[in-house]
Coordinates of N, CA and C (backbone and C1' of nucleotides) in Angstrom, one line a residue:
Chain U
M21 N -12.3 -5.4 -7.9 CA -11.5 -4.7 -8.9 C -12.2 -3.3 -9.2
R22 N -13.3 -3.5 -9.8 CA -14.2 -2.3 -10.1 C -14.3 -1.4 -8.9
Q23 N -14.6 -2.1 -7.8 CA -14.8 -1.4 -6.5 C -13.6 -0.7 -6.0
I24 N -12.4 -1.3 -6.3 CA -11.2 -0.7 -5.9 C -11.0 0.6 -6.6
Y25 N -11.2 0.6 -7.9 CA -11.1 1.8 -8.7 C -12.0 2.9 -8.1
A26 N -13.3 2.5 -7.9 CA -14.3 3.4 -7.4 C -13.8 4.0 -6.0
A27 N -13.3 3.2 -5.2 CA -12.9 3.7 -3.9 C -11.8 4.7 -4.0
V28 N -10.8 4.4 -4.8 CA -9.7 5.3 -5.0 C -10.2 6.6 -5.6
H29 N -11.1 6.5 -6.6 CA -11.6 7.6 -7.3 C -12.4 8.5 -6.3
G30 N -12.9 7.9 -5.2 CA -13.7 8.6 -4.3 C -12.9 9.4 -3.3
V31 N -11.6 9.3 -3.3 CA -10.8 10.0 -2.3 C -10.7 11.5 -2.8
P32 N -11.2 12.4 -2.0 CA -11.2 13.8 -2.4 C -9.9 14.5 -2.4
E33 N -9.7 15.5 -3.1 CA -8.5 16.3 -3.2 C -8.1 16.8 -1.8
G34 N -6.9 16.7 -1.4 CA -6.5 17.2 -0.1 C -6.6 16.2 1.0
R35 N -7.1 15.0 0.6 CA -7.2 13.9 1.6 C -6.3 12.8 1.2
L36 N -5.9 12.0 2.2 CA -5.0 10.8 2.0 C -5.8 9.6 2.5
C37 N -5.5 8.5 1.9 CA -6.1 7.3 2.4 C -5.1 6.1 2.3
S38 N -5.3 5.1 3.1 CA -4.4 4.0 3.1 C -4.9 2.9 2.2
Y39 N -4.0 2.0 1.8 CA -4.3 0.9 0.9 C -5.4 0.1 1.6
G40 N -5.1 -0.2 2.9 CA -6.1 -1.0 3.6 C -7.4 -0.4 3.7
K41 N -7.5 0.9 3.8 CA -8.8 1.5 3.9 C -9.5 1.5 2.6
I42 N -8.8 1.6 1.5 CA -9.4 1.5 0.2 C -10.0 0.1 0.0
A43 N -9.2 -0.8 0.4 CA -9.7 -2.2 0.3 C -11.0 -2.4 1.0
E44 N -11.0 -1.8 2.2 CA -12.1 -1.9 3.1 C -13.3 -1.2 2.5
L45 N -13.1 0.0 2.0 CA -14.2 0.7 1.3 C -14.7 0.0 0.1
A46 N -13.8 -0.7 -0.5 CA -14.2 -1.5 -1.7 C -14.9 -2.8 -1.4
G47 N -15.1 -2.9 -0.1 CA -15.8 -4.1 0.4 C -14.9 -5.4 0.3
Q48 N -13.6 -5.2 0.4 CA -12.7 -6.3 0.4 C -11.6 -6.1 1.4
P49 N -12.0 -6.1 2.7 CA -11.1 -5.9 3.8 C -10.0 -6.9 3.8
G50 N -8.8 -6.5 4.2 CA -7.6 -7.4 4.2 C -6.9 -7.6 2.9
R51 N -7.3 -6.8 1.9 CA -6.7 -7.0 0.6 C -5.8 -5.7 0.2
A52 N -5.2 -5.2 1.2 CA -4.4 -4.0 0.9 C -3.3 -4.2 -0.2
R53 N -2.7 -5.4 -0.1 CA -1.7 -5.7 -1.1 C -2.2 -5.8 -2.5
Y54 N -3.5 -6.2 -2.6 CA -4.1 -6.3 -3.8 C -4.3 -4.9 -4.4
V55 N -4.7 -4.0 -3.5 CA -4.9 -2.6 -4.0 C -3.5 -2.1 -4.5
G56 N -2.5 -2.4 -3.8 CA -1.2 -1.9 -4.2 C -0.8 -2.4 -5.6
R57 N -1.2 -3.7 -5.8 CA -0.8 -4.3 -7.1 C -1.6 -3.6 -8.2
I58 N -2.9 -3.4 -7.9 CA -3.8 -2.7 -8.9 C -3.2 -1.4 -9.3
L59 N -2.8 -0.6 -8.3 CA -2.3 0.7 -8.6 C -1.0 0.7 -9.3
S60 N -0.2 -0.3 -9.0 CA 1.1 -0.5 -9.7 C 1.0 -0.7 -11.2
Q61 N -0.2 -1.2 -11.6 CA -0.4 -1.5 -13.0 C -1.2 -0.4 -13.7
L62 N -1.5 0.7 -13.1 CA -2.2 1.8 -13.7 C -1.4 2.4 -14.8
P63 N -2.1 2.8 -15.9 CA -1.4 3.4 -17.0 C -1.0 4.8 -16.6
S64 N 0.1 5.3 -17.1 CA 0.6 6.6 -16.7 C -0.4 7.7 -16.9
N65 N -1.3 7.5 -17.8 CA -2.3 8.6 -18.1 C -3.6 8.5 -17.3
T66 N -3.6 7.6 -16.3 CA -4.8 7.4 -15.6 C -5.4 8.7 -14.9
Q67 N -6.7 8.7 -14.7 CA -7.3 9.8 -14.1 C -7.4 9.5 -12.6
L68 N -7.2 8.3 -12.2 CA -7.3 7.9 -10.8 C -6.3 8.6 -9.9
P69 N -6.8 9.2 -8.8 CA -5.9 9.9 -7.8 C -5.0 8.9 -7.0
W70 N -4.2 8.1 -7.7 CA -3.4 7.1 -7.0 C -2.5 7.7 -6.0
F71 N -2.0 8.9 -6.3 CA -1.1 9.6 -5.4 C -1.6 9.9 -4.0
R72 N -3.0 9.8 -3.9 CA -3.6 10.1 -2.5 C -3.6 8.9 -1.6
I73 N -3.0 7.8 -2.2 CA -3.0 6.5 -1.4 C -1.6 6.3 -0.8
V74 N -1.5 6.2 0.5 CA -0.2 6.0 1.2 C -0.4 4.8 2.2
N75 N 0.6 4.4 2.8 CA 0.5 3.2 3.6 C -0.1 3.6 5.0
S76 N -0.4 2.7 5.8 CA -1.0 2.9 7.1 C -0.2 3.8 8.0
Q77 N 1.1 3.9 7.7 CA 2.0 4.7 8.6 C 2.0 6.1 8.1
G78 N 1.1 6.4 7.1 CA 1.0 7.8 6.6 C 2.3 8.2 5.8
K79 N 2.9 7.2 5.2 CA 4.1 7.5 4.4 C 3.9 7.0 3.0
I80 N 4.6 7.6 2.1 CA 4.6 7.1 0.7 C 5.3 5.8 0.6
S81 N 4.6 4.8 0.0 CA 5.1 3.5 -0.2 C 6.1 3.3 -1.3
F82 N 7.0 4.2 -1.4 CA 8.0 4.1 -2.5 C 9.3 4.4 -1.8
P83 N 10.4 3.8 -2.2 CA 11.7 4.2 -1.6 C 12.0 5.7 -1.9
A84 N 12.3 6.4 -0.8 CA 12.6 7.9 -1.0 C 13.7 7.9 -2.1
Q85 N 13.9 8.9 -2.8 CA 14.8 9.1 -3.9 C 14.3 8.5 -5.2
S86 N 13.4 7.6 -5.1 CA 12.9 7.0 -6.4 C 12.1 8.0 -7.2
E87 N 12.0 7.8 -8.5 CA 11.2 8.7 -9.3 C 9.8 8.7 -8.9
N88 N 9.2 7.5 -8.6 CA 7.9 7.4 -8.2 C 7.6 8.2 -7.0
Y89 N 8.5 8.1 -6.0 CA 8.4 8.8 -4.8 C 8.2 10.3 -5.0
Q90 N 9.1 10.8 -5.8 CA 9.1 12.2 -6.2 C 7.8 12.6 -6.9
R91 N 7.4 11.8 -7.8 CA 6.1 12.1 -8.5 C 5.0 12.2 -7.6
Q92 N 4.9 11.2 -6.7 CA 3.7 11.2 -5.8 C 3.8 12.4 -4.8
L93 N 5.0 12.7 -4.3 CA 5.2 13.8 -3.4 C 4.8 15.1 -4.1
S94 N 5.2 15.3 -5.3 CA 4.9 16.5 -6.0 C 3.3 16.7 -6.1
H95 N 2.6 15.7 -6.4 CA 1.2 15.8 -6.5 C 0.6 16.2 -5.1
L96 N 1.1 15.6 -4.1 CA 0.6 15.8 -2.7 C 0.9 17.3 -2.3
I97 N 2.1 17.7 -2.7 CA 2.5 19.1 -2.4 C 1.5 20.1 -3.0
N98 N 1.2 19.8 -4.3 CA 0.3 20.6 -5.0 C -1.1 20.7 -4.4
E99 N -1.5 19.6 -3.7 CA -2.7 19.6 -3.0 C -2.6 20.0 -1.5
S100 N -1.4 20.5 -1.2 CA -1.2 20.9 0.2 C -1.3 19.7 1.2
S101 N -1.0 18.5 0.7 CA -1.1 17.4 1.6 C 0.3 17.0 2.0
A102 N 1.3 17.8 1.7 CA 2.7 17.5 2.1 C 3.5 18.8 1.9
D103 N 4.7 18.8 2.5 CA 5.6 19.9 2.4 C 6.8 19.5 1.6
E104 N 7.7 20.5 1.3 CA 8.9 20.1 0.5 C 9.7 19.1 1.2
S105 N 9.7 19.1 2.5 CA 10.6 18.1 3.2 C 10.1 16.7 3.1
G106 N 8.9 16.5 2.5 CA 8.4 15.2 2.3 C 7.5 14.7 3.4
K107 N 7.2 15.6 4.3 CA 6.3 15.3 5.4 C 4.8 15.4 4.9
L108 N 4.1 14.3 5.2 CA 2.7 14.3 4.7 C 1.7 14.7 5.8
F109 N 0.7 15.5 5.5 CA -0.3 15.9 6.4 C -1.3 14.8 6.4
W110 N -1.1 13.9 7.2 CA -2.0 12.7 7.3 C -3.4 12.9 7.8
R111 N -4.3 13.3 6.9 CA -5.7 13.4 7.3 C -6.3 12.1 6.8
Q112 N -6.5 11.2 7.7 CA -7.1 9.9 7.4 C -8.3 10.1 6.6
C113 N -8.6 9.2 5.7 CA -9.7 9.3 4.8 C -11.1 9.1 5.6
R114 N -11.6 10.2 6.1 CA -12.9 10.2 6.8 C -13.8 11.1 6.0
W115 N -13.9 10.9 4.8 CA -14.8 11.8 4.0 C -16.1 11.1 3.7
P116 N -17.2 11.7 3.4 CA -17.2 13.2 3.6 C -17.3 13.5 5.1
D117 N -16.7 14.6 5.5 CA -16.7 14.9 6.9 C -18.0 14.7 7.6
Chain B
dA1 P -3.2 -28.8 -7.6 O5' -1.6 -28.8 -7.8 C5' -0.8 -30.0 -7.7 C4' 0.6 -29.7 -7.2 C3' 0.6 -28.9 -5.9 O3' 1.6 -29.3 -5.1 C1' 1.7 -27.7 -7.6
dA2 P 2.0 -28.5 -3.7 O5' 3.2 -27.6 -4.3 C5' 4.4 -28.3 -4.7 C4' 5.5 -27.3 -4.4 C3' 5.5 -26.6 -3.1 O3' 6.8 -26.4 -2.6 C1' 5.1 -25.0 -4.8
dG3 P 7.0 -25.5 -1.3 O5' 7.6 -24.2 -2.0 C5' 8.4 -24.3 -3.1 C4' 8.9 -23.0 -3.6 C3' 9.1 -22.0 -2.5 O3' 10.3 -21.2 -2.8 C1' 7.5 -21.1 -4.0
dC4 P 10.7 -20.0 -1.9 O5' 10.3 -18.8 -2.9 C5' 10.6 -18.8 -4.2 C4' 10.4 -17.5 -4.9 C3' 10.7 -16.3 -3.9 O3' 11.3 -15.3 -4.7 C1' 8.5 -16.2 -4.6
dT5 P 11.8 -13.9 -4.0 O5' 10.6 -13.0 -4.4 C5' 10.2 -12.8 -5.7 C4' 9.2 -11.8 -5.9 C3' 9.3 -10.6 -5.0 O3' 9.0 -9.4 -5.7 C1' 7.2 -11.5 -4.7
dG6 P 9.7 -8.0 -5.3 O5' 9.0 -7.6 -3.9 C5' 8.4 -6.4 -3.7 C4' 7.2 -6.2 -4.5 C3' 6.3 -5.1 -4.0 O3' 5.5 -4.5 -5.0 C1' 5.2 -7.2 -3.7
dA7 P 6.0 -3.1 -5.7 O5' 5.2 -2.0 -4.9 C5' 5.8 -1.3 -3.8 C4' 4.8 -0.5 -3.1 C3' 3.5 -1.2 -2.8 O3' 3.0 -0.9 -1.6 C1' 3.0 0.7 -4.1
dC8 P 3.5 -1.7 -0.3 O5' 2.1 -2.2 0.4 C5' 0.9 -1.8 0.0 C4' -0.1 -2.2 1.0 C3' 0.0 -1.4 2.4 O3' -1.2 -1.2 2.9 C1' 0.3 -3.7 2.7
dG9 P -1.4 -0.4 4.3 O5' -1.4 -1.6 5.4 C5' -2.5 -2.6 5.3 C4' -2.6 -3.3 6.6 C3' -2.4 -2.4 7.8 O3' -3.3 -2.8 8.9 C1' -0.8 -4.1 7.8
dA10 P -3.5 -1.9 10.2 O5' -3.3 -3.0 11.4 C5' -3.9 -4.3 11.3 C4' -3.2 -5.1 12.4 C3' -3.0 -4.4 13.7 O3' -3.4 -5.2 14.8 C1' -1.0 -5.2 12.9
dC11 P -3.3 -4.6 16.3 O5' -2.0 -5.3 16.8 C5' -1.4 -6.4 16.0 C4' -0.2 -7.0 16.8 C3' 0.1 -6.3 18.1 O3' 0.6 -7.3 19.0 C1' 1.9 -6.0 16.7
dG12 P 1.0 -6.9 20.6 O5' 2.5 -7.3 20.7 C5' 2.9 -8.6 20.2 C4' 4.4 -8.7 20.2 C3' 5.1 -8.2 21.5 O3' 6.2 -9.0 21.8 C1' 5.8 -6.9 19.6
dT13 P 6.9 -8.8 23.2 O5' 8.3 -8.2 22.8 C5' 8.8 -8.4 21.5 C4' 10.2 -7.8 21.4 C3' 10.8 -7.2 22.7 O3' 12.3 -7.4 22.6 C1' 10.6 -5.5 21.1
Chain A
dC22 P 7.3 9.2 16.0 O5' 8.6 8.3 16.1 C5' 9.9 9.0 16.3 C4' 10.9 7.9 16.0 C3' 10.7 7.2 14.7 O3' 12.0 6.9 14.1 C1' 10.7 5.7 16.5
dA23 P 12.1 6.4 12.6 O5' 12.8 5.0 12.7 C5' 14.1 4.9 13.4 C4' 14.5 3.5 13.5 C3' 14.3 2.7 12.1 O3' 15.3 1.8 12.0 C1' 13.0 1.7 13.8
dC24 P 15.8 1.6 10.4 O5' 15.7 0.0 10.3 C5' 14.5 -0.7 10.8 C4' 14.9 -1.8 11.7 C3' 14.7 -3.1 11.1 O3' 15.7 -4.1 11.5 C1' 13.2 -2.9 12.8
dG25 P 15.9 -5.4 10.6 O5' 15.0 -6.6 11.3 C5' 14.9 -6.6 12.7 C4' 14.0 -7.8 13.2 C3' 13.7 -8.9 12.2 O3' 13.6 -10.1 12.9 C1' 11.7 -7.8 12.7
dT26 P 13.4 -11.5 12.2 O5' 12.0 -12.0 12.9 C5' 11.0 -11.1 13.1 C4' 9.7 -11.9 13.5 C3' 9.4 -13.0 12.6 O3' 8.6 -14.0 13.3 C1' 7.8 -11.2 12.4
dC27 P 8.2 -15.3 12.5 O5' 6.7 -15.0 12.2 C5' 5.9 -14.4 13.3 C4' 4.5 -14.2 12.7 C3' 4.0 -15.2 11.7 O3' 2.6 -15.5 11.9 C1' 4.0 -13.1 10.7
dG28 P 2.0 -16.6 11.0 O5' 0.8 -15.8 10.3 C5' 0.0 -14.9 11.1 C4' -0.9 -14.0 10.3 C3' -1.5 -14.8 9.1 O3' -2.9 -14.5 9.0 C1' -0.4 -12.9 8.3
dC29 P -3.7 -15.3 7.8 O5' -3.7 -14.3 6.6 C5' -4.1 -13.0 6.8 C4' -4.0 -12.2 5.5 C3' -4.3 -13.0 4.3 O3' -5.6 -12.7 3.7 C1' -2.3 -11.7 4.0
dC30 P -6.3 -13.8 2.8 O5' -6.5 -13.1 1.4 C5' -5.9 -11.8 1.2 C4' -5.7 -11.6 -0.3 C3' -6.0 -12.7 -1.2 O3' -6.5 -12.2 -2.4 C1' -3.7 -12.3 -1.4
dA31 P -7.2 -13.2 -3.5 O5' -6.3 -12.8 -4.8 C5' -6.2 -11.5 -5.2 C4' -5.1 -11.3 -6.2 C3' -5.3 -12.2 -7.4 O3' -4.9 -11.5 -8.5 C1' -3.2 -12.6 -6.3
dG32 P -5.3 -12.1 -10.0 O5' -3.8 -12.1 -10.7 C5' -2.9 -11.0 -10.4 C4' -1.5 -11.4 -10.8 C3' -1.4 -12.3 -12.0 O3' -0.3 -11.8 -12.7 C1' -0.3 -13.3 -10.2
dC33 P 0.0 -12.2 -14.3 O5' 1.5 -12.6 -14.1 C5' 2.1 -12.7 -12.8 C4' 3.5 -13.1 -12.9 C3' 3.9 -13.9 -14.1 O3' 5.3 -13.7 -14.4 C1' 4.0 -15.2 -12.1
dT34 P 6.0 -14.5 -15.6 O5' 6.4 -15.9 -14.8 C5' 7.6 -16.5 -15.1 C4' 8.4 -16.7 -13.8 C3' 9.3 -17.9 -14.0 O3' 10.4 -17.7 -13.2 C1' 7.7 -18.5 -12.4

DNA sequence: AAGCTGACGACGT
DNA sequence: CACGTCGCCAGCT
């Protein structure tokens, strides 16, 4: 749990990371769903860069059109990690370079 | 205790 | 590239 937060917090601006990778970095491989559940329960005022987490297909794990989808996309656009069309610039989380 | 449900993932068709 | 399957794990009925 603690580790999950730490892993997410460690994703630098401009980078994207998958749920599975976060779980792995947190020392809990195979628990991608767990990561998703953790993030789903984050308070709206969280400092955690939850929006930098996408699924292994490099896509936002929210149904397009949904509020959440738009919120996440906006953040990513601000970080130049996506364009208006919704396409993400999938730079796998290999930080630090 | 048994089944259902996800902000998931790997693989096959 | 788009689905369908099956495996996965924790929390809630």
